Coordinates of C-alpha atoms and ligand atoms in Angstrom, one line a residue:
M1 CA 0.1 -0.1 0.0
K2 CA 1.3 3.4 -0.8
G3 CA -0.4 5.0 2.2
K4 CA -3.1 7.5 2.2
F5 CA -3.2 10.6 0.1
F6 CA -5.3 12.8 -1.7
E7 CA -4.0 13.9 -4.9
L8 CA -5.5 16.2 -7.7
V9 CA -5.8 15.1 -11.1
H10 CA -7.8 17.5 -13.2
R11 CA -9.5 20.8 -12.0
D12 CA -11.7 23.4 -13.2
G13 CA -11.6 26.3 -10.9
L14 CA -12.5 25.0 -7.3
A15 CA -14.0 21.9 -8.7
R16 CA -11.6 18.9 -8.9
I17 CA -11.3 15.3 -10.0
A18 CA -8.9 13.8 -7.3
H19 CA -7.8 10.4 -6.1
L20 CA -8.3 9.8 -2.6
S21 CA -6.2 6.7 -1.8
T22 CA -6.9 4.2 1.1
R23 CA -6.2 0.8 2.2
H24 CA -9.0 -0.6 0.2
G25 CA -8.3 1.0 -3.0
V26 CA -8.5 4.6 -4.5
L27 CA -11.7 6.5 -4.7
E28 CA -12.2 8.9 -7.3
T29 CA -13.6 12.1 -6.5
P30 CA -16.1 13.8 -6.8
A31 CA -18.0 11.0 -5.5
V32 CA -21.2 10.1 -3.4
L33 CA -20.9 7.6 -0.4
P34 CA -24.4 5.5 -0.2
V35 CA -25.0 5.0 3.3
I36 CA -25.4 1.4 4.2
N37 CA -27.3 0.9 7.6
P38 CA -26.1 -2.6 8.6
N39 CA -29.5 -3.3 10.0
L40 CA -31.6 -2.6 7.2
R41 CA -30.1 -3.4 4.0
V42 CA -32.2 -2.2 1.2
I43 CA -29.5 -2.6 -1.8
S44 CA -26.4 -4.8 -1.0
A45 CA -23.0 -3.3 -1.1
S46 CA -22.0 -5.7 -4.0
E47 CA -25.2 -4.4 -6.0
M48 CA -23.9 -0.7 -5.1
K49 CA -20.4 -1.6 -6.3
A50 CA -21.6 -3.0 -9.6
M51 CA -23.7 0.2 -10.1
G52 CA -20.6 2.3 -9.6
A53 CA -20.4 3.3 -6.1
G54 CA -16.5 4.0 -5.5
G55 CA -17.0 3.7 -1.7
I56 CA -19.7 3.3 1.0
I57 CA -20.6 5.1 4.3
T58 CA -21.8 3.4 7.2
N59 CA -22.5 4.2 10.9
S60 CA -20.0 3.1 13.7
Y61 CA -22.4 3.8 16.4
I62 CA -25.2 1.7 15.0
I63 CA -22.7 -1.1 14.8
R64 CA -21.2 -0.7 18.2
R65 CA -24.7 -0.6 20.3
N66 CA -25.9 -3.8 18.5
P67 CA -24.1 -6.6 20.4
D68 CA -24.1 -8.9 17.3
L69 CA -22.8 -6.5 14.6
R70 CA -20.2 -5.3 17.1
E71 CA -18.8 -8.7 17.7
K72 CA -18.6 -9.4 13.8
A73 CA -17.2 -6.0 13.1
E74 CA -14.5 -6.4 15.8
K75 CA -14.1 -10.1 14.7
N76 CA -13.7 -9.6 11.1
G77 CA -13.7 -5.8 10.3
V78 CA -16.2 -3.5 8.8
H79 CA -15.6 -4.7 5.2
S80 CA -16.6 -8.1 6.2
L81 CA -19.7 -6.9 8.1
V82 CA -21.2 -4.9 5.0
G83 CA -19.9 -7.3 2.2
Y84 CA -17.7 -4.3 0.7
D85 CA -14.1 -4.5 -0.2
G86 CA -13.8 -1.0 -1.3
P87 CA -13.0 2.2 0.8
I88 CA -15.5 2.6 3.6
M89 CA -16.2 5.7 5.7
T90 CA -17.6 5.3 8.9
D91 CA -19.8 8.0 10.9
S92 CA -19.4 8.7 14.8
G93 CA -23.2 8.6 16.0
T94 CA -23.3 12.6 16.0
F95 CA -26.2 12.5 13.7
Q96 CA -28.0 10.2 15.7
S97 CA -27.3 12.1 19.0
Y98 CA -28.7 15.2 17.0
V99 CA -31.9 13.1 16.1
Y100 CA -32.4 11.2 19.1
G101 CA -30.6 13.1 22.0
D102 CA -28.6 10.3 23.2
M103 CA -25.1 9.1 23.1
E104 CA -23.4 6.6 25.2
Y105 CA -19.9 6.9 24.1
G106 CA -17.2 9.2 24.1
N107 CA -15.0 10.6 21.3
R108 CA -11.9 8.7 21.9
E109 CA -14.0 5.4 22.4
I110 CA -15.8 5.7 19.2
V111 CA -12.7 6.6 17.1
D112 CA -10.8 3.9 18.6
F113 CA -13.9 1.5 17.7
Q114 CA -13.8 2.8 14.1
R115 CA -10.2 2.3 13.9
A116 CA -10.4 -1.3 15.3
I117 CA -12.9 -2.4 12.9
G118 CA -10.9 -1.1 9.9
S119 CA -12.7 1.8 8.7
D120 CA -10.8 3.8 5.9
I121 CA -12.1 7.1 6.8
V122 CA -12.8 7.7 10.6
T123 CA -15.1 10.4 12.0
I124 CA -14.5 12.1 15.2
L125 CA -17.8 12.8 17.5
D126 CA -18.3 16.3 16.4
I127 CA -21.1 18.6 17.9
F128 CA -24.1 19.1 15.1
S129 CA -24.6 22.7 14.8
R130 CA -28.2 23.0 14.0
P131 CA -29.2 25.9 11.8
D132 CA -31.4 27.4 14.6
F133 CA -28.4 27.7 17.2
T134 CA -27.8 31.0 18.7
R135 CA -24.2 32.4 18.4
N136 CA -22.9 30.9 21.5
E137 CA -24.2 27.5 20.9
A138 CA -22.7 27.8 17.5
E139 CA -19.2 28.9 19.0
D140 CA -19.5 26.0 21.4
A141 CA -20.0 23.3 18.7
V142 CA -16.9 24.8 16.7
R143 CA -14.9 24.8 19.9
I144 CA -15.8 21.5 21.2
T145 CA -15.7 19.9 17.9
Y146 CA -12.0 21.3 17.7
E147 CA -11.0 20.2 21.0
R148 CA -12.3 16.7 20.1
V149 CA -9.9 16.5 17.1
R150 CA -7.0 17.3 19.0
E151 CA -7.8 14.4 21.4
I152 CA -7.1 12.2 18.6
E153 CA -3.5 10.9 17.5
P154 CA -3.4 10.8 13.9
V155 CA -2.4 7.3 12.4
E156 CA -1.4 6.4 9.0
D157 CA -3.8 3.7 7.7
S158 CA -6.8 6.1 7.9
F159 CA -8.2 9.3 7.3
L160 CA -9.4 11.3 10.1
A161 CA -12.5 13.5 9.4
G162 CA -12.8 16.6 11.4
P163 CA -16.2 18.2 10.7
I164 CA -16.6 21.9 10.1
Q165 CA -19.6 23.3 12.2
G166 CA -20.7 26.7 13.0
S167 CA -24.4 26.8 12.2
L168 CA -25.3 29.8 9.8
Y169 CA -22.7 32.2 11.1
M170 CA -20.2 32.4 8.2
D171 CA -17.3 34.0 10.4
L172 CA -17.7 30.7 12.6
R173 CA -17.5 28.4 9.6
M174 CA -14.5 30.0 8.4
R175 CA -13.0 29.7 11.9
S176 CA -13.9 26.1 12.2
S177 CA -12.6 25.5 8.9
R178 CA -9.1 27.1 9.7
L179 CA -9.0 25.2 12.7
M180 CA -9.7 22.1 11.1
G181 CA -7.5 22.7 8.4
N182 CA -4.6 23.1 10.4
S183 CA -5.2 20.2 12.4
A184 CA -4.3 16.5 12.0
A185 CA -7.9 16.1 10.4
D186 CA -6.9 15.1 7.0
Y187 CA -10.7 14.8 5.8
L188 CA -13.0 17.7 6.2
P189 CA -16.7 17.3 6.1
I190 CA -19.1 20.1 6.2
G191 CA -21.4 19.4 9.1
G192 CA -24.8 20.5 10.6
V193 CA -26.5 21.1 7.1
V194 CA -28.9 18.3 7.0
P195 CA -31.8 20.5 7.8
L196 CA -30.9 22.9 5.3
L197 CA -30.7 20.2 2.6
E198 CA -34.1 18.8 3.6
Q199 CA -35.5 22.1 3.4
Y200 CA -33.9 23.0 0.0
R201 CA -32.2 26.0 1.5
Y202 CA -29.5 26.1 -1.0
P203 CA -28.6 29.8 -1.0
E204 CA -27.8 29.5 2.7
L205 CA -25.8 26.2 1.8
V206 CA -23.9 27.9 -0.9
R207 CA -22.5 30.4 1.7
I208 CA -21.5 27.8 4.1
I209 CA -19.8 25.7 1.4
W210 CA -17.9 28.5 0.2
S211 CA -17.0 30.0 3.8
A212 CA -15.5 26.4 4.7
R213 CA -13.9 26.2 1.1
R214 CA -12.1 29.6 0.8
S215 CA -10.7 29.6 4.6
G216 CA -9.8 25.7 4.7
N217 CA -6.7 23.8 3.8
M218 CA -7.1 23.5 0.0
G219 CA -5.2 20.1 -0.2
K220 CA -7.9 18.3 2.1
P221 CA -11.0 16.7 0.9
V222 CA -14.1 18.4 1.5
H223 CA -17.4 16.4 2.1
L224 CA -21.0 18.0 2.2
F225 CA -22.4 15.7 5.0
G226 CA -25.8 14.3 3.8
G227 CA -25.6 16.0 0.7
G228 CA -27.9 13.5 -1.1
H229 CA -29.9 15.4 -3.9
P230 CA -28.4 15.3 -7.1
M231 CA -29.9 18.5 -8.4
F232 CA -27.5 20.5 -6.0
F233 CA -24.5 18.6 -6.6
A234 CA -23.1 20.5 -9.6
L235 CA -23.2 24.1 -7.4
A236 CA -21.6 22.1 -4.5
V237 CA -18.9 21.0 -6.8
Y238 CA -18.2 24.2 -8.3
L239 CA -17.4 25.3 -5.0
G240 CA -15.1 22.7 -4.2
V241 CA -17.2 19.6 -2.4
D242 CA -15.4 16.6 -3.2
M243 CA -17.7 14.0 -1.6
F244 CA -21.3 13.5 -0.8
D245 CA -22.9 10.8 1.2
S246 CA -26.6 9.8 0.9
A247 CA -29.1 8.1 2.7
S248 CA -31.9 9.8 0.7
Y249 CA -31.8 7.1 -2.0
V250 CA -33.6 5.0 0.3
K251 CA -35.5 7.7 2.2
Y252 CA -37.1 9.0 -1.1
A253 CA -37.6 5.4 -2.3
R254 CA -40.0 4.6 0.9
D255 CA -42.0 7.6 0.2
S256 CA -42.3 6.7 -3.6
R257 CA -40.4 9.4 -4.9
L258 CA -37.7 9.7 -7.7
L259 CA -34.7 11.5 -7.7
F260 CA -33.9 13.1 -11.0
P261 CA -30.7 15.3 -11.7
E262 CA -33.2 18.2 -12.0
G263 CA -35.6 17.3 -9.2
T264 CA -37.9 15.0 -7.6
R265 CA -41.0 13.3 -8.9
D266 CA -43.9 11.4 -7.2
L267 CA -44.3 7.8 -8.4
K268 CA -48.2 8.2 -8.5
K269 CA -47.8 11.2 -10.9
I270 CA -45.4 9.9 -13.4
R271 CA -46.4 8.0 -16.6
E272 CA -42.9 7.4 -18.0
L273 CA -39.5 6.1 -16.4
P274 CA -36.7 7.8 -17.8
A275 CA -34.6 5.5 -20.3
W276 CA -31.4 5.7 -18.2
S277 CA -33.0 4.3 -15.3
P278 CA -31.8 0.9 -14.2
I279 CA -35.3 -0.2 -13.5
C280 CA -36.7 1.2 -17.0
S281 CA -36.5 -2.1 -18.8
K282 CA -37.7 -3.9 -16.0
T283 CA -40.9 -2.4 -15.1
T284 CA -43.4 0.6 -15.4
A285 CA -44.7 3.4 -13.3
K286 CA -47.9 1.7 -13.1
E287 CA -46.6 -1.7 -12.1
L288 CA -44.4 -0.1 -9.6
I289 CA -47.4 1.5 -7.9
Q290 CA -49.1 -1.9 -7.8
M291 CA -45.9 -3.8 -6.3
E292 CA -45.4 -5.1 -3.2
E293 CA -43.7 -2.4 -0.8
K294 CA -40.3 -3.9 -0.3
E295 CA -39.9 -4.9 -4.1
R296 CA -41.1 -1.1 -4.9
T297 CA -38.6 0.2 -2.5
Y298 CA -35.8 -1.7 -3.6
L299 CA -36.4 -0.5 -7.5
L300 CA -36.9 2.7 -6.6
A301 CA -33.8 3.1 -4.4
K302 CA -31.9 1.6 -7.4
H303 CA -33.4 4.4 -9.6
N304 CA -32.5 7.0 -7.2
L305 CA -28.9 5.9 -6.6
F306 CA -28.3 5.6 -10.2
A307 CA -29.7 9.2 -10.5
M308 CA -26.9 10.5 -8.2
F309 CA -24.3 8.4 -9.9
Q310 CA -25.4 9.6 -13.3
E311 CA -25.2 13.3 -12.3
L312 CA -21.7 12.8 -11.1
S313 CA -20.6 11.5 -14.2
E314 CA -22.0 14.5 -15.9
I315 CA -20.2 16.6 -13.6
K316 CA -16.8 14.7 -13.9
E317 CA -17.1 15.2 -17.6
R318 CA -17.7 19.0 -17.1
I319 CA -14.4 19.2 -15.2
Y320 CA -12.6 17.3 -17.8
E321 CA -14.0 19.8 -20.7
Q322 CA -13.4 22.7 -18.0
N323 CA -17.1 23.9 -18.5
L324 CA -18.5 23.1 -15.2
W325 CA -19.5 26.7 -14.9
E326 CA -21.8 26.5 -17.9
Y327 CA -23.3 23.7 -16.6
V328 CA -24.1 25.1 -13.2
Q329 CA -25.9 28.1 -14.9
E330 CA -28.0 25.2 -16.8
K331 CA -28.9 23.7 -13.2
A332 CA -29.7 27.0 -12.0
M333 CA -32.8 27.2 -14.0
A334 CA -34.0 23.7 -12.8
H335 CA -35.5 25.4 -9.7
P336 CA -36.1 28.8 -8.1
T337 CA -34.1 28.0 -5.1
L338 CA -31.4 26.7 -7.1
Y339 CA -31.4 30.1 -9.1
T340 CA -31.1 32.1 -5.9
A341 CA -28.2 30.0 -5.0
F342 CA -26.6 30.6 -8.4
R343 CA -27.0 34.2 -7.7
E344 CA -25.1 33.8 -4.5
I345 CA -22.5 32.2 -6.3
I346 CA -22.4 35.1 -8.7
S347 CA -21.8 37.5 -5.8
M348 CA -18.8 35.3 -4.9
Q349 CA -17.1 35.4 -8.2
R350 CA -14.3 37.9 -7.2
G351 CA -13.5 35.7 -4.3
I352 CA -13.5 32.6 -6.7
E353 CA -11.5 34.3 -9.4
P354 CA -8.0 33.8 -8.0
F355 CA -8.7 29.9 -8.0
T356 CA -9.4 29.9 -11.7
E357 CA -7.4 29.0 -14.6
L358 CA -5.9 31.5 -16.8
S359 CA -8.0 29.8 -19.6
R360 CA -9.9 26.6 -20.2
R361 CA -10.4 23.7 -22.5
S362 CA -13.8 24.8 -23.5
A363 CA -15.3 27.9 -25.2
Y364 CA -16.7 30.3 -22.5
F365 CA -20.6 30.9 -23.0
H366 CA -22.1 34.1 -22.5
Y367 CA -26.0 34.1 -21.7
G368 CA -26.6 37.9 -21.2
K369 CA -26.2 40.3 -18.7
E370 CA -26.2 37.9 -15.7
S371 CA -23.0 36.3 -17.3
G372 CA -21.2 39.8 -17.0
R373 CA -20.7 39.1 -13.3
S374 CA -18.9 36.1 -14.0
L375 CA -15.3 35.9 -13.1
F376 CA -14.1 35.6 -16.8
E377 CA -16.0 38.7 -17.6
Q378 CA -14.7 40.5 -14.5
R379 CA -11.2 39.7 -15.0
V380 CA -11.2 41.2 -18.6
K381 CA -13.2 44.1 -17.2
T382 CA -10.8 44.7 -14.5
F383 CA -7.6 44.5 -17.0
S384 CA -9.6 46.6 -19.6
E385 CA -9.9 49.5 -17.4
A386 CA -6.2 49.3 -16.3
F387 CA -5.1 49.1 -20.0
L388 CA -7.4 52.4 -20.7
S389 CA -6.4 54.0 -17.6
A390 CA -2.5 54.3 -18.9
K391 CA -3.7 55.9 -22.2
K392 CA -4.6 59.4 -23.3
E393 CA -6.7 58.5 -26.1
V394 CA -9.0 56.1 -27.1
V395 CA -10.6 54.7 -30.6
V396 CA -13.6 52.6 -30.7
I397 CA -13.3 49.8 -33.6
D398 CA -16.8 49.0 -35.0
G399 CA -17.5 46.0 -36.9
D400 CA -15.2 42.9 -37.6
H401 CA -11.7 43.6 -36.1
R402 CA -10.6 39.9 -36.6
P403 CA -7.6 39.3 -38.7
A404 CA -9.0 37.9 -41.8
A405 CA -11.6 41.1 -42.2
R406 CA -9.2 43.6 -40.6
K407 CA -8.7 46.4 -43.1
A408 CA -5.3 47.2 -43.8
R409 CA -6.2 50.8 -42.9
L410 CA -7.1 49.9 -39.7
V411 CA -3.7 48.6 -38.9
D412 CA -2.0 51.6 -40.4
Q413 CA -4.3 53.8 -38.1
Y414 CA -3.2 51.8 -35.0
E415 CA 0.3 51.8 -36.0
S416 CA 0.4 55.4 -36.4
S417 CA -1.5 56.3 -33.2
D418 CA -0.7 55.8 -29.5
A419 CA -4.1 55.6 -28.6
A420 CA -6.0 52.6 -27.3
F421 CA -7.9 50.8 -30.0
V422 CA -10.8 48.9 -28.4
F423 CA -13.8 46.9 -29.7
P424 CA -17.1 45.9 -28.0
W425 CA -17.4 42.7 -25.9
C426 CA -19.9 41.5 -23.6
G427 CA -21.1 45.0 -22.6
I428 CA -17.6 46.4 -22.1
H429 CA -15.0 47.5 -24.6
V430 CA -11.6 45.4 -24.7
P431 CA -8.1 46.2 -26.3
V432 CA -7.8 44.8 -29.8
E433 CA -4.6 43.3 -28.8
L434 CA -6.4 40.6 -26.7
E435 CA -8.5 39.7 -29.6
D436 CA -7.2 36.3 -29.6
T437 CA -7.0 35.5 -26.3
Y438 CA -9.1 33.6 -23.6
P439 CA -12.2 34.2 -23.3
I440 CA -12.4 37.4 -25.6
Q441 CA -12.2 35.2 -28.8
Q442 CA -13.3 31.7 -27.3
I443 CA -16.7 33.0 -26.5
I444 CA -20.1 32.1 -27.5
G445 CA -23.0 34.3 -27.1
Y446 CA -25.4 36.0 -29.5
D447 CA -24.6 39.4 -27.8
S448 CA -21.1 39.0 -26.8
G449 CA -20.2 41.5 -29.8
T450 CA -22.1 44.3 -28.4
G451 CA -20.4 47.0 -26.0
S452 CA -21.8 49.2 -23.7
D453 CA -21.4 52.8 -24.2
S454 CA -22.2 53.5 -20.9
W455 CA -19.3 51.4 -19.2
L456 CA -16.8 53.0 -21.9
K457 CA -18.0 56.8 -21.1
S458 CA -17.6 56.0 -17.2
V459 CA -14.0 54.8 -17.9
V460 CA -13.3 57.7 -20.4
K461 CA -14.4 60.0 -17.5
R462 CA -12.8 58.4 -14.8
H463 CA -9.3 58.4 -16.6
G464 CA -9.5 61.5 -18.3
L465 CA -9.2 59.9 -22.0
R466 CA -10.2 61.8 -25.3
R467 CA -12.4 59.7 -27.7
I468 CA -11.2 59.9 -31.3
E469 CA -13.7 59.0 -34.1
E470 CA -11.5 58.7 -37.0
P471 CA -7.8 58.8 -36.5
D472 CA -5.5 59.5 -39.2
S473 CA -2.9 57.3 -40.9
G474 CA 0.4 58.7 -40.9
Q475 CA 3.9 57.9 -39.9
K476 CA 4.4 54.4 -38.3
I477 CA 5.3 54.8 -34.6
R478 CA 4.6 51.2 -33.5
D479 CA 4.1 47.6 -34.5
F480 CA 0.8 46.1 -34.3
N481 CA 2.1 42.5 -33.7
L482 CA 4.8 43.7 -31.1
E483 CA 2.1 45.8 -29.4
K484 CA -0.2 42.6 -29.3
I485 CA 2.2 40.3 -27.5
R486 CA 3.1 43.0 -25.3
V487 CA -0.5 43.5 -24.2
I488 CA -0.9 40.0 -23.8
S489 CA 1.9 39.8 -21.4
D490 CA 0.5 42.4 -19.5
Y491 CA -2.7 40.4 -19.1
Q492 CA -0.9 37.1 -18.3
F493 CA 2.0 38.5 -16.2
G494 CA 1.2 41.8 -15.1
I495 CA 1.0 45.3 -16.6
G496 CA 4.3 46.4 -17.5
S497 CA 5.9 42.8 -18.2
G498 CA 5.2 43.1 -21.9
K499 CA 7.9 45.9 -22.6
H500 CA 10.4 43.6 -20.4
L501 CA 9.7 40.5 -22.3
F502 CA 9.6 42.0 -25.8
P503 CA 12.0 44.9 -26.5
D504 CA 12.2 46.9 -29.5
D505 CA 14.3 44.6 -31.4
T506 CA 12.0 41.6 -31.0
E507 CA 11.5 39.6 -33.9
I508 CA 7.9 38.3 -34.8
R509 CA 7.3 35.5 -36.9
V510 CA 3.6 34.9 -38.1
S511 CA 1.9 31.9 -39.5
R512 CA 1.9 32.4 -43.5
S513 CA -1.6 31.0 -43.8
T514 CA -3.3 32.7 -41.0
G515 CA -1.3 35.7 -40.4
R516 CA -1.3 34.9 -36.6
I517 CA 1.7 35.4 -34.4
R518 CA 3.8 32.0 -33.9
T519 CA 6.8 33.0 -32.1
A520 CA 8.7 36.2 -30.7
S521 CA 12.7 36.0 -30.6
S522 CA 15.2 38.7 -29.8
E523 CA 19.0 38.3 -30.4
G524 CA 18.6 35.0 -32.1
S525 CA 16.5 33.1 -29.8
I526 CA 12.8 32.4 -29.4
S527 CA 11.6 33.8 -26.1
A528 CA 7.7 33.1 -26.4
T529 CA 5.0 31.4 -28.6
L530 CA 1.7 32.4 -28.9
R531 CA -0.6 29.5 -28.4
A532 CA -3.4 29.1 -30.9
T533 CA -6.0 27.6 -28.8
D534 CA -6.2 30.3 -26.3
G535 CA -4.1 33.0 -27.4
T536 CA -1.7 33.1 -24.3
L537 CA 2.1 33.2 -24.2
G538 CA 4.3 30.1 -23.4
L539 CA 7.8 31.0 -22.5
T540 CA 11.0 29.7 -23.2
L541 CA 14.0 29.8 -20.9
T542 CA 15.1 32.9 -22.8
G543 CA 11.6 34.6 -22.1
A544 CA 11.5 33.2 -18.5
A545 CA 15.0 34.9 -18.0
R546 CA 13.4 38.3 -19.3
L547 CA 10.4 37.8 -17.1
K548 CA 12.7 37.2 -14.2
K549 CA 14.0 40.6 -14.5
F550 CA 10.7 42.4 -14.5
A551 CA 9.3 40.2 -11.5
V552 CA 9.8 41.0 -8.0
Y553 CA 11.1 37.8 -6.2
P554 CA 9.2 35.5 -5.8
Q555 CA 6.8 36.6 -8.2
L556 CA 5.3 34.1 -10.8
S557 CA 8.0 31.6 -9.6
V558 CA 8.3 28.7 -7.4
V559 CA 11.5 28.1 -5.4
V560 CA 12.3 24.6 -5.1
S561 CA 14.5 22.5 -2.7
D562 CA 18.0 21.3 -3.9
E563 CA 17.0 17.8 -4.0
S564 CA 14.3 18.7 -6.5
A565 CA 16.2 21.5 -8.4
N566 CA 18.5 18.3 -9.7
Y567 CA 15.7 17.0 -11.4
N568 CA 13.7 20.1 -12.5
R569 CA 16.8 21.2 -14.3
K570 CA 16.7 18.0 -16.6
G571 CA 13.0 18.6 -17.1
Y572 CA 11.1 16.6 -14.6
S573 CA 8.0 18.1 -13.2
V574 CA 7.9 19.9 -9.8
F575 CA 6.2 18.2 -7.1
F576 CA 4.3 20.0 -4.4
K577 CA 6.2 18.7 -1.6
F578 CA 9.5 20.3 -2.5
I579 CA 8.4 23.6 -3.0
E580 CA 9.9 26.0 -0.4
V581 CA 8.8 29.3 -1.5
Y582 CA 6.0 30.3 -4.3
D583 CA 4.0 33.4 -5.3
P584 CA 0.8 33.3 -3.8
E585 CA -0.6 35.1 -6.8
I586 CA 0.2 32.4 -9.2
R587 CA -2.6 31.7 -11.6
A588 CA -3.4 27.9 -12.4
G589 CA -2.3 27.1 -16.0
N590 CA 0.0 30.2 -16.2
E591 CA 3.7 30.3 -16.9
T592 CA 5.8 29.9 -13.9
M593 CA 9.4 30.1 -13.2
I594 CA 11.2 27.4 -11.3
L595 CA 14.1 28.7 -9.3
N596 CA 16.6 27.2 -7.1
R597 CA 17.3 28.2 -3.6
E598 CA 20.1 30.6 -4.8
G599 CA 17.1 32.2 -6.9
T600 CA 18.6 31.0 -10.3
L601 CA 16.3 30.3 -13.0
I602 CA 16.6 26.4 -13.6
A603 CA 13.2 25.8 -15.8
A604 CA 9.9 27.2 -17.1
G605 CA 6.5 25.4 -16.9
R606 CA 3.0 25.9 -16.1
S607 CA 1.5 25.7 -12.9
T608 CA -1.2 22.9 -12.0
V609 CA -3.0 25.2 -9.5
S610 CA -3.2 28.7 -8.2
G611 CA -1.0 30.1 -5.7
K612 CA -3.8 30.1 -3.0
E613 CA -3.6 26.3 -3.1
M614 CA 0.1 25.7 -3.8
G615 CA 1.1 25.5 -0.3
D616 CA -1.7 23.1 0.6
Y617 CA -1.3 20.1 -1.5
R618 CA 1.3 17.2 -0.4
H619 CA 1.0 14.8 -3.4
G620 CA 1.3 15.3 -7.2
V621 CA 2.8 17.7 -9.6
A622 CA 2.5 21.5 -9.1
V623 CA 4.4 22.7 -12.3
K624 CA 4.6 20.9 -15.5
I625 CA 8.1 21.8 -17.0
H626 CA 8.4 22.5 -20.5
H627 CA 11.8 24.0 -21.0
S628 CA 14.8 23.5 -18.4
L629 CA 18.7 24.3 -18.2
E630 CA 19.8 20.6 -19.0
G631 CA 16.6 18.9 -20.3
R632 CA 13.5 19.5 -22.0
N633 CA 12.9 22.2 -24.3
D634 CA 9.6 21.2 -25.9
D635 CA 8.5 22.4 -29.1
L636 CA 6.3 25.4 -27.9
A637 CA 5.0 26.1 -31.5
P638 CA 1.4 26.7 -31.3
D639 CA -0.9 23.6 -32.4
Ligands
LIG701 N1 -24.0 13.4 9.5 C1 -24.9 14.5 9.0 N2 -24.3 15.8 9.5 C2 -23.6 15.1 10.3 C3 -22.6 16.0 11.1 O1 -22.7 17.2 11.5 N3 -21.6 15.3 11.8 C4 -21.4 14.0 11.8 N4 -20.6 13.6 12.3 N5 -22.3 13.2 10.7 C5 -23.3 14.0 10.3

């Protein structure tokens, strides 16, 4: 066994596909752990596995208080008891004590018991912080839960779940998350939320998840305790939830209700079973109603479980494609409470922005005004205003500005003027130099080409700009392509970087067929290439060395241990655990310089995560190197 660890595999902002490695195998997240009650089994664990469950959750309190179950578990382990050989999480009985009010075991006792029966994820006896708690009660729940995690010694063969409590007090949720993030707990469930989930109070849930996620340790898995309705999964995963558990698949089945990725339906009211349902080919809605209760519950539970797995596969695919944000927008329309929760997420975009990649694999969808507050549009807006603020004059380009259609006259005008040339985009005006860069070019949206004069007018006024209607063509004072890569550099690496990276003698090679920029060189060596897919720059070592002169240490860099440097200079990736210093402002997917302890540049690569997360991960690759002193010098030529 390689030991327990949590490793990032793919990401899309805060959402991630990761591997949670346990003694009983690797669980790929995001995942839902179906609840198995050892007393009442509706679906067997082996059937669950066959349906695609990567892990299950059961309750150690229920096992312990039943002499027969306890004996079997102590003798042969919990895996044998429930008949499941994959990863098993055990809960502590906190929830039962919340529902029934009694709890005869102490924290250590129940943790020791979970460990003794071989659980892979062991939960402390936390305090369930109900939504109606007073502030004092919620504070006590946070404090006592933290004291309880501190009573427990970490062990190597199981994860320790330390729940984040705090009721509806967001500052307490943040405090709890910080405390747990820095504690020996290496698995972070968000607790006390079942009543909110049951009442579809998604806007509050969204705030709780964000409070927990933004202040916690980004390298630890996050679980939403009881988060069992698939209609909310996408929003939760978007905010960084990795795991859910669900007893709802049985609860809804007992009430003759069917879960769907968009909501719930009553068996009595439906005529059609969906084709994707595992029970569709076996029975009809009519037959189900007439069926004996036990059989009906079994079949509906299967359907409900499948609805969850189905939704999670879609979400995973969206993470691979990096368009979960678009899916969240789709989901928002499924129910007004989800829409309200979505609007809460919109209000968090500024906070989420630093965790978001420089560009994504997928096109960016613009739906209208509401999208304008999304982080990608906000990012462009902030840059555009900063860009304009340094100019004296502005020219608004009407019509098609793209290379194929660009009239030579426009380039002439551009090159004989020092004005900002902007074009309308999603209700603002953006620098023409960014025409190929994500998401400006990679956008889909029927009104994405419309600007808003009111935005431009306010910027013009704020920064004392002069608007020119028809600039003259005259003597050439600048080169469009050179300015273009300079502005892209400013967007990617910070304002002012472009001039350092691309001095006046820079030679630019363009594609003969498309006219697009391919490489930039100076003094005979290539410093950067422009990626065709997202219009961002890739740096060679020459380029990185120039950037280093501009950057203030450790800006745009990671500093690695001596041991690691020996590998990285040969072109091997940088692993998280060898990073000693890093720039907290690094953007995921952006070019990053790799420095040794002396501060010498040894390689250039692209970060897999943002600087906000860099220090939290322990396993996996932090920077993928493409150019290095003694090894790889991948051809960065655009695809
Ligand atoms: N199950 C549902 N909510 C909770 C919670 O807050 N704590 C624990 N331990 N289990 C739960």
